[in-house]
Short mmCIF file of C-alpha atoms and ligand atoms in Angstrom, two decimals:
data_model
loop_
_atom_site.label_atom_id
_atom_site.label_comp_id
_atom_site.label_asym_id
_atom_site.label_seq_id
_atom_site.Cartn_x
_atom_site.Cartn_y
_atom_site.Cartn_z
CA MET A 10 127.94 92.55 129.55
CA ARG A 11 125.68 95.57 129.41
CA CYS A 12 122.00 94.97 130.12
CA THR A 13 120.60 98.38 129.34
CA ILE A 14 116.94 99.24 129.12
CA VAL A 15 115.87 98.91 125.54
CA PRO A 16 112.60 100.19 124.06
CA PRO A 17 110.18 97.34 123.24
CA HIS A 18 110.19 97.92 119.48
CA MET A 19 113.96 97.30 119.52
CA LEU A 20 113.45 94.23 121.71
CA GLU A 21 110.85 92.93 119.24
CA HIS A 22 113.33 93.44 116.44
CA VAL A 23 116.15 91.65 118.25
CA ALA A 24 113.85 88.86 119.48
CA HIS A 25 112.83 87.97 115.93
CA ASP A 26 116.00 88.79 114.01
CA PRO A 27 117.57 85.50 112.87
CA ALA A 28 120.90 87.29 112.37
CA ALA A 29 121.03 88.46 116.00
CA ASP A 30 123.25 86.75 118.56
CA PRO A 31 121.21 83.86 120.09
CA ALA A 32 121.94 84.95 123.67
CA LEU A 33 120.78 88.50 122.87
CA ARG A 34 117.68 87.12 121.17
CA ALA A 35 116.82 85.03 124.23
CA MET A 36 117.37 88.01 126.51
CA ALA A 37 115.14 90.21 124.34
CA ARG A 38 112.37 87.61 124.45
CA ARG A 39 112.67 87.24 128.22
CA SER A 40 112.42 90.98 128.62
CA LEU A 41 109.38 91.22 126.37
CA VAL A 42 107.60 88.51 128.31
CA LEU A 43 108.36 90.35 131.54
CA SER A 44 107.03 93.72 130.44
CA ALA A 45 104.02 92.19 128.70
CA ALA A 46 103.10 90.38 131.91
CA GLN A 47 103.31 93.65 133.79
CA ARG A 48 101.10 95.45 131.36
CA VAL A 49 98.34 92.88 131.89
CA GLU A 50 95.59 93.53 129.44
CA ARG A 51 95.27 96.73 127.49
CA ARG A 52 91.76 97.94 127.01
CA VAL A 53 91.17 99.11 123.46
CA GLY A 54 89.08 102.23 123.51
CA PRO A 55 87.08 103.64 126.38
CA VAL A 56 84.99 101.45 128.65
CA ALA A 57 81.26 101.58 127.90
CA PRO A 58 79.78 104.36 130.07
CA SER A 59 77.80 103.23 133.11
CA PRO A 60 74.31 104.58 133.81
CA PRO A 61 74.79 108.06 135.34
CA THR A 62 72.80 107.15 138.44
CA GLU A 63 74.75 104.00 139.37
CA ASP A 64 76.74 104.45 142.56
CA PHE A 65 80.16 102.85 142.27
CA VAL A 66 81.43 101.03 145.34
CA PRO A 67 85.12 100.58 146.15
CA LYS A 68 86.59 97.17 147.01
CA ARG A 69 89.61 97.89 149.17
CA THR A 70 92.05 95.45 150.74
CA ILE A 71 94.97 96.57 152.89
CA ASN A 72 97.71 94.01 153.51
CA ASP A 73 100.59 94.21 155.98
CA ALA A 74 104.05 93.05 154.81
CA ALA A 75 105.32 93.26 158.44
CA ASN A 76 108.63 94.81 157.27
CA GLN A 77 109.35 91.96 154.86
CA GLU A 78 109.51 92.39 151.09
CA THR A 79 107.02 89.64 150.27
CA LEU A 80 103.75 90.45 148.50
CA PRO A 81 100.88 90.62 149.12
CA GLY A 82 101.32 90.12 152.90
CA ARG A 83 98.60 89.42 155.46
CA THR A 84 95.19 91.09 155.02
CA VAL A 85 94.53 93.46 157.92
CA ARG A 86 91.58 95.50 156.64
CA ALA A 87 89.03 94.59 153.98
CA GLU A 88 86.25 96.78 152.55
CA GLY A 89 83.79 97.89 155.19
CA ALA A 90 85.87 96.63 158.13
CA PRO A 91 86.39 99.02 161.07
CA ALA A 92 89.59 100.98 161.62
CA THR A 93 92.49 98.84 162.84
CA GLY A 94 94.20 101.44 165.03
CA ASP A 95 97.35 101.15 162.89
CA ARG A 96 97.65 104.68 161.49
CA VAL A 97 99.47 103.55 158.36
CA VAL A 98 96.87 100.87 157.54
CA ASP A 99 93.93 103.20 158.17
CA GLN A 100 95.47 106.09 156.24
CA ALA A 101 96.09 103.82 153.22
CA TYR A 102 92.45 102.68 153.39
CA GLU A 103 91.14 106.27 153.61
CA TRP A 104 93.26 107.58 150.75
CA LEU A 105 92.22 104.71 148.48
CA GLY A 106 88.62 105.69 149.20
CA VAL A 107 89.23 109.37 148.39
CA THR A 108 91.05 108.44 145.16
CA PHE A 109 88.22 106.10 144.13
CA ASP A 110 85.61 108.80 144.91
CA PHE A 111 87.54 111.38 142.90
CA PHE A 112 87.59 109.27 139.72
CA GLU A 113 83.88 108.54 140.16
CA ALA A 114 82.85 112.13 140.89
CA ALA A 115 85.07 113.88 138.35
CA TYR A 116 85.05 111.43 135.43
CA ARG A 117 82.44 108.73 136.20
CA ARG A 118 85.23 106.15 136.34
CA ASP A 119 84.59 102.95 138.30
CA SER A 120 87.97 102.16 139.89
CA ILE A 121 91.36 101.56 138.25
CA ASP A 122 90.14 99.66 135.18
CA GLY A 123 86.82 101.48 134.82
CA ALA A 124 85.04 98.22 135.68
CA GLY A 125 85.23 98.04 139.48
CA LEU A 126 88.66 96.44 139.86
CA PRO A 127 89.43 95.68 143.54
CA MET A 128 92.08 98.03 144.96
CA ILE A 129 94.86 96.24 146.83
CA SER A 130 97.60 97.91 148.85
CA THR A 131 100.44 96.46 150.88
CA VAL A 132 101.86 98.66 153.65
CA HIS A 133 104.84 98.33 156.04
CA TYR A 134 106.80 96.97 153.06
CA GLY A 135 110.48 96.35 153.82
CA ARG A 136 112.56 98.04 156.47
CA ASP A 137 113.38 101.77 156.21
CA TYR A 138 111.95 101.44 152.70
CA ASP A 139 111.90 104.87 150.99
CA ASN A 140 109.46 104.15 148.22
CA ALA A 141 105.98 103.37 146.95
CA PHE A 142 105.21 101.65 143.65
CA TRP A 143 102.54 100.03 141.49
CA ASN A 144 103.60 96.51 140.47
CA GLY A 145 101.00 95.99 137.76
CA GLU A 146 98.44 94.55 140.16
CA GLN A 147 98.60 96.48 143.40
CA MET A 148 100.12 99.40 145.33
CA VAL A 149 103.05 98.95 147.69
CA TYR A 150 104.18 101.41 150.40
CA GLY A 151 107.25 101.67 152.59
CA ASP A 152 107.34 103.35 155.99
CA GLY A 153 110.31 105.54 155.02
CA ASP A 154 113.59 105.61 156.93
CA GLY A 155 112.43 108.38 159.27
CA VAL A 156 115.59 110.39 158.54
CA LEU A 157 115.02 111.51 154.94
CA PHE A 158 111.48 110.27 154.33
CA THR A 159 108.34 109.75 156.39
CA ALA A 160 105.79 106.98 155.59
CA PHE A 161 104.70 106.93 151.96
CA THR A 162 101.10 106.31 153.05
CA GLY A 163 101.00 109.84 154.52
CA PRO A 164 100.40 112.18 151.56
CA LEU A 165 97.16 111.65 149.58
CA ASP A 166 98.86 112.50 146.28
CA VAL A 167 101.25 109.52 146.64
CA THR A 168 98.26 107.16 146.66
CA GLY A 169 96.68 109.14 143.82
CA HIS A 170 99.94 108.89 141.87
CA GLU A 171 100.32 105.12 142.33
CA LEU A 172 96.68 104.33 141.59
CA THR A 173 96.85 106.46 138.43
CA HIS A 174 99.70 104.20 137.21
CA GLY A 175 97.03 101.51 137.26
CA VAL A 176 94.58 103.70 135.32
CA THR A 177 97.28 104.40 132.72
CA GLN A 178 98.11 100.69 132.49
CA TYR A 179 94.48 99.86 131.68
CA THR A 180 94.05 102.73 129.20
CA ALA A 181 96.89 104.40 127.24
CA ALA A 182 99.43 101.81 128.51
CA LEU A 183 102.19 104.36 128.03
CA GLU A 184 105.51 102.51 127.74
CA TYR A 185 107.52 103.23 130.91
CA PHE A 186 110.62 104.50 129.11
CA GLY A 187 111.80 107.81 127.64
CA GLN A 188 109.16 110.41 126.72
CA SER A 189 106.18 108.03 126.89
CA GLY A 190 107.47 107.00 130.32
CA ALA A 191 107.77 110.63 131.41
CA LEU A 192 104.16 111.14 130.21
CA ASN A 193 103.13 108.09 132.26
CA GLU A 194 104.86 109.65 135.29
CA SER A 195 103.32 113.05 134.57
CA ALA A 196 99.80 111.57 134.31
CA SER A 197 100.30 110.12 137.80
CA ASP A 198 101.49 113.48 139.14
CA VAL A 199 98.66 115.38 137.40
CA PHE A 200 95.87 113.21 138.80
CA GLY A 201 97.69 112.77 142.13
CA SER A 202 97.63 116.55 142.51
CA LEU A 203 94.04 116.87 141.22
CA ILE A 204 92.83 114.30 143.77
CA LYS A 205 94.40 116.36 146.54
CA GLN A 206 92.91 119.60 145.17
CA TRP A 207 89.47 117.99 144.88
CA HIS A 208 89.72 116.60 148.43
CA LEU A 209 90.72 120.03 149.81
CA GLY A 210 88.25 121.93 147.62
CA GLN A 211 91.00 124.07 146.11
CA THR A 212 90.89 126.00 142.86
CA ALA A 213 93.92 126.08 140.53
CA ASP A 214 95.25 129.31 142.07
CA GLN A 215 94.84 128.00 145.64
CA ALA A 216 96.62 124.66 145.07
CA ASP A 217 100.29 124.15 145.99
CA TRP A 218 100.98 122.05 142.85
CA LEU A 219 103.51 120.05 144.87
CA ILE A 220 103.96 116.28 144.74
CA GLY A 221 104.79 114.52 148.00
CA GLN A 222 104.35 117.48 150.31
CA GLY A 223 104.87 116.11 153.83
CA LEU A 224 107.02 113.21 152.68
CA LEU A 225 110.38 114.79 153.49
CA ALA A 226 111.42 114.20 157.10
CA GLU A 227 112.08 117.08 159.44
CA GLY A 228 115.44 118.72 158.81
CA VAL A 229 115.51 117.96 155.08
CA ASN A 230 115.82 121.15 153.07
CA GLY A 231 112.83 121.01 150.74
CA VAL A 232 109.06 121.42 150.49
CA ALA A 233 108.19 118.26 148.53
CA LEU A 234 109.59 115.89 145.89
CA ARG A 235 108.39 117.71 142.79
CA SER A 236 106.85 121.03 141.92
CA MET A 237 104.52 121.11 138.93
CA LYS A 238 104.49 124.88 139.05
CA GLU A 239 108.27 125.34 139.21
CA PRO A 240 110.00 122.06 138.38
CA GLY A 241 113.51 121.87 139.85
CA THR A 242 112.70 123.85 143.01
CA ALA A 243 111.16 121.22 145.34
CA TYR A 244 114.29 120.40 147.35
CA ASP A 245 118.00 121.19 147.63
CA ASP A 246 119.61 119.18 150.40
CA PRO A 247 123.16 117.93 151.03
CA ARG A 248 121.92 114.35 151.46
CA LEU A 249 119.24 114.27 148.73
CA GLY A 250 120.93 116.54 146.20
CA LYS A 251 118.94 119.07 144.22
CA ASP A 252 115.58 118.53 142.51
CA PRO A 253 116.72 117.63 138.95
CA GLN A 254 113.48 118.37 137.09
CA PRO A 255 113.43 120.62 134.01
CA GLY A 256 110.36 122.73 133.23
CA HIS A 257 111.19 123.39 129.57
CA MET A 258 112.40 121.37 126.56
CA ASP A 259 115.58 123.48 126.48
CA ASP A 260 116.64 121.67 129.66
CA TYR A 261 115.46 118.16 128.69
CA VAL A 262 117.72 115.58 130.37
CA ASP A 263 119.10 112.74 128.23
CA THR A 264 119.91 109.76 130.43
CA TYR A 265 119.48 105.98 130.35
CA ARG A 266 119.06 105.85 134.13
CA ASP A 267 115.57 105.89 135.68
CA ASN A 268 114.15 104.30 132.51
CA GLY A 269 115.41 107.25 130.49
CA GLY A 270 114.71 109.92 133.08
CA VAL A 271 110.98 109.30 133.54
CA HIS A 272 110.96 110.99 136.98
CA ILE A 273 113.09 113.87 135.66
CA ASN A 274 111.59 114.92 132.34
CA SER A 275 108.02 114.52 133.66
CA GLY A 276 108.61 118.08 134.92
CA ILE A 277 108.00 119.37 131.39
CA PRO A 278 104.46 117.94 130.84
CA ASN A 279 103.73 118.61 134.54
CA ARG A 280 104.39 122.30 134.04
CA ALA A 281 102.37 122.30 130.80
CA PHE A 282 99.39 121.01 132.78
CA HIS A 283 99.91 123.64 135.47
CA LEU A 284 100.03 126.40 132.83
CA ALA A 285 96.81 125.20 131.17
CA ALA A 286 95.00 124.78 134.51
CA THR A 287 96.00 128.16 135.97
CA THR A 288 95.22 129.99 132.71
CA LEU A 289 91.71 128.51 132.77
CA GLY A 290 91.26 129.04 136.52
CA GLY A 291 88.59 127.46 138.70
CA ASN A 292 88.68 123.77 139.62
CA ALA A 293 91.57 122.25 137.69
CA TRP A 294 89.95 118.81 137.44
CA GLU A 295 86.96 120.23 135.54
CA LYS A 296 88.53 121.59 132.35
CA ALA A 297 92.30 120.94 132.10
CA GLY A 298 91.80 117.68 134.03
CA ARG A 299 88.96 116.64 131.73
CA VAL A 300 91.13 117.28 128.64
CA TRP A 301 94.02 115.23 130.08
CA TYR A 302 91.73 112.44 131.32
CA ASP A 303 89.90 112.07 128.00
CA THR A 304 93.24 112.08 126.17
CA LEU A 305 94.73 109.42 128.47
CA THR A 306 91.69 107.13 128.40
CA GLY A 307 90.35 107.83 124.90
CA GLY A 308 92.08 104.88 123.23
CA LYS A 309 93.81 106.99 120.57
CA LEU A 310 97.36 107.27 121.96
CA SER A 311 100.24 105.11 120.82
CA PRO A 312 101.93 103.48 123.87
CA THR A 313 105.24 104.97 122.71
CA ILE A 314 103.89 108.49 122.03
CA ASP A 315 106.29 111.39 122.62
CA PHE A 316 105.64 114.82 124.18
CA ALA A 317 104.74 116.43 120.83
CA GLY A 318 102.30 113.63 119.98
CA PHE A 319 100.64 113.81 123.40
CA ALA A 320 100.46 117.62 123.17
CA ALA A 321 98.73 117.38 119.78
CA ALA A 322 96.32 114.80 121.24
CA THR A 323 95.36 117.13 124.12
CA VAL A 324 94.69 119.94 121.63
CA ALA A 325 92.50 117.56 119.60
CA THR A 326 90.63 116.55 122.77
CA ALA A 327 90.11 120.19 123.78
CA THR A 328 88.91 121.00 120.24
CA GLY A 329 86.39 118.15 120.45
CA LEU A 330 85.15 119.27 123.88
CA TYR A 331 85.17 123.05 123.53
CA GLY A 332 85.79 123.95 119.86
CA ALA A 333 88.90 124.94 117.89
CA ASP A 334 88.79 128.62 118.83
CA ALA A 335 87.65 128.19 122.43
CA ALA A 336 89.64 129.72 125.30
CA GLU A 337 90.18 126.19 126.67
CA THR A 338 91.81 124.98 123.44
CA THR A 339 93.97 128.09 123.23
CA ALA A 340 95.08 127.62 126.84
CA VAL A 341 96.10 124.01 126.15
CA ARG A 342 97.99 125.01 122.99
CA ASN A 343 99.80 127.86 124.77
CA ALA A 344 100.66 125.61 127.71
CA TRP A 345 102.64 123.26 125.46
CA THR A 346 104.40 125.99 123.51
CA GLY A 347 105.16 127.58 126.91
CA VAL A 348 107.29 124.57 127.85
CA GLY A 349 108.96 124.39 124.43
CA VAL A 350 106.88 121.55 122.93
CA SER A 351 105.97 122.64 119.42
CA LEU A 352 102.60 121.80 117.95
CA MET B 7 138.15 95.52 142.42
CA LYS B 8 136.22 98.76 142.33
CA VAL B 9 132.48 98.34 142.80
CA THR B 10 130.03 101.16 142.06
CA VAL B 11 126.26 101.04 142.59
CA ILE B 12 123.92 103.79 141.42
CA ARG B 13 120.27 103.62 142.40
CA SER B 14 117.79 105.54 140.23
CA GLY B 15 114.02 105.64 139.87
CA GLY B 16 111.60 105.18 142.74
CA PHE B 17 108.61 107.44 143.39
CA ALA B 18 110.98 110.15 144.61
CA GLY B 19 113.37 109.84 141.67
CA VAL B 20 116.26 110.65 144.01
CA GLN B 21 119.53 109.13 142.80
CA ARG B 22 121.92 107.46 145.26
CA ARG B 23 125.49 106.37 144.63
CA GLY B 24 127.88 104.13 146.54
CA GLU B 25 131.40 102.99 145.80
CA SER B 26 133.77 100.56 147.48
CA ASP B 27 137.04 98.73 146.81
CA SER B 28 136.98 94.99 147.44
CA GLY B 29 140.73 95.14 148.14
CA LYS B 30 140.00 97.04 151.35
CA ASP B 31 136.65 95.39 152.10
CA PRO B 32 136.82 91.59 152.73
CA LEU B 33 133.01 91.23 152.96
CA LEU B 34 132.62 92.91 149.57
CA ALA B 35 135.37 90.69 148.11
CA ARG B 36 133.43 87.58 149.17
CA LEU B 37 130.21 88.97 147.68
CA VAL B 38 131.90 89.85 144.38
CA ASP B 39 133.10 86.23 144.09
CA ARG B 40 129.51 84.99 144.38
CA VAL B 41 127.97 87.43 141.88
CA ASP B 42 127.58 86.81 138.15
CA LEU B 43 126.47 89.99 136.39
CA THR B 44 125.96 88.17 133.06
CA SER B 45 123.12 86.09 134.49
CA VAL B 46 120.85 88.90 135.75
CA PRO B 47 117.57 89.35 133.85
CA PRO B 48 116.82 92.77 132.33
CA PRO B 49 114.72 95.01 134.57
CA GLY B 50 110.97 94.94 134.03
CA ARG B 51 109.15 98.23 133.57
CA ILE B 52 107.51 98.48 136.97
CA PRO B 53 106.34 102.05 137.68
CA ASP B 54 108.38 103.64 140.47
CA GLN B 55 110.53 100.60 141.22
CA PHE B 56 114.19 101.22 142.06
CA LEU B 57 116.74 100.50 139.34
CA TYR B 58 120.34 99.63 140.22
CA ASP B 59 123.29 100.18 137.90
CA ILE B 60 126.08 97.93 139.12
CA ASP B 61 129.67 98.27 137.92
CA ILE B 62 132.29 95.73 139.01
CA ASP B 63 135.63 96.75 137.48
CA GLY B 64 134.01 97.70 134.16
CA ASP B 65 131.50 94.81 134.02
CA THR B 66 128.07 96.39 134.25
CA ALA B 67 124.42 95.45 134.61
CA THR B 68 121.13 97.21 135.35
CA VAL B 69 118.86 95.36 137.76
CA GLY B 70 115.31 96.15 138.88
CA GLU B 71 114.49 95.79 142.55
CA ALA B 72 112.07 92.94 141.82
CA GLN B 73 114.97 90.91 140.39
CA LEU B 74 117.44 91.80 143.12
CA ASN B 75 118.10 88.60 145.05
CA GLY B 76 120.80 86.59 146.80
CA PRO B 77 124.42 87.80 146.88
CA LEU B 78 123.75 90.59 144.34
CA ARG B 79 121.14 92.03 146.70
CA GLU B 80 123.60 91.85 149.60
CA LEU B 81 126.27 93.51 147.47
CA VAL B 82 123.97 96.37 146.41
CA HIS B 83 122.86 97.14 149.96
CA HIS B 84 126.38 96.78 151.29
CA VAL B 85 127.77 99.32 148.80
CA LEU B 86 124.85 101.77 149.08
CA GLY B 87 124.63 101.54 152.88
CA ARG B 88 121.58 102.40 154.95
CA ALA B 89 118.20 102.66 153.18
CA GLY B 90 119.80 101.68 149.88
ZN1 LIG C 19 105.29 106.99 139.35
#
């Protein structure tokens, strides 16, 4: 029996269709319960703005899984506690702080949910574990196998990427499948990269626009895991294969794997963001980043929105911020048509 | 029986594939006997989790890493090998 990944509207249909096979109906309901539990609570509309003078304070907890795959693990560093001497633990703590500071400084956002949510990370997860993920409540990091990947706590943009999955969950709640899933992935890459640029004080033309630079172990033929500037060029290695990302709708990849190619087709909106940001120049988080952030958190997106719908929403946001004929709005419009998304 | 496992997803989005024949692999044969692909729950939509497509002689299932337990977990890691 095939248990493919089905979009939620189809699951809803099957779950409540009296003509459907009872086993299928039960499976659809189980699946809906699962994904609803992972979404937690969707905030409708933006969070009420905090007074501009209030200083937001992070609440970080780093847990150690001690190479097991059990969450959350043992707490090894809480907010304000001194460094532990474990490089992985201390790096995770630092990068959570930088990510928190970025969202406060750039967008006046107080943590993941906009209301001071504690940030929880588990490190040393599993053995030779080549991954990091957001499980709906916290971030989880593996140490990498040391042959293909180094520790996932190393690059700042990995933490930025995972934490932004939390921001998306509490705002647009983009369904993690197909084009809305690729937009969810892209939002995490966009803000992951912006956090790194902000931390390094880089303008759009100085940034590397790479995701996961430093994550590939020595000897692997590649510079990073993804390139927002030139999707499909980040790596080409006999053991890893070739970076499969397209940078244009002409090369859109239809697949059911990876939740419908969410880590593949995210190359298209990633490159759109890069085009908008480099056309506008300066600090990318200020204008292009502001347009993307307001679009993501503005409460107007459907969770199953496609690329064209999201593109139109960014143009509407830019129009609201800068005016219909402004250079910013034109840059956003041209960025989407530049990757083959028609408006 | 021919067993194929394809891992997709993960932060890196790097796909991995493994294949083995239980006729030539007694450990795999024992694992196949203990696995029931019809009873695995559908994968949840956890950002960046690994997804495993498992094919045992034409019977298929997609499993998320959070649901990967017991003999099915052993089978997946056995077929994919190191760091699977
Ligand atoms: Zn992701």
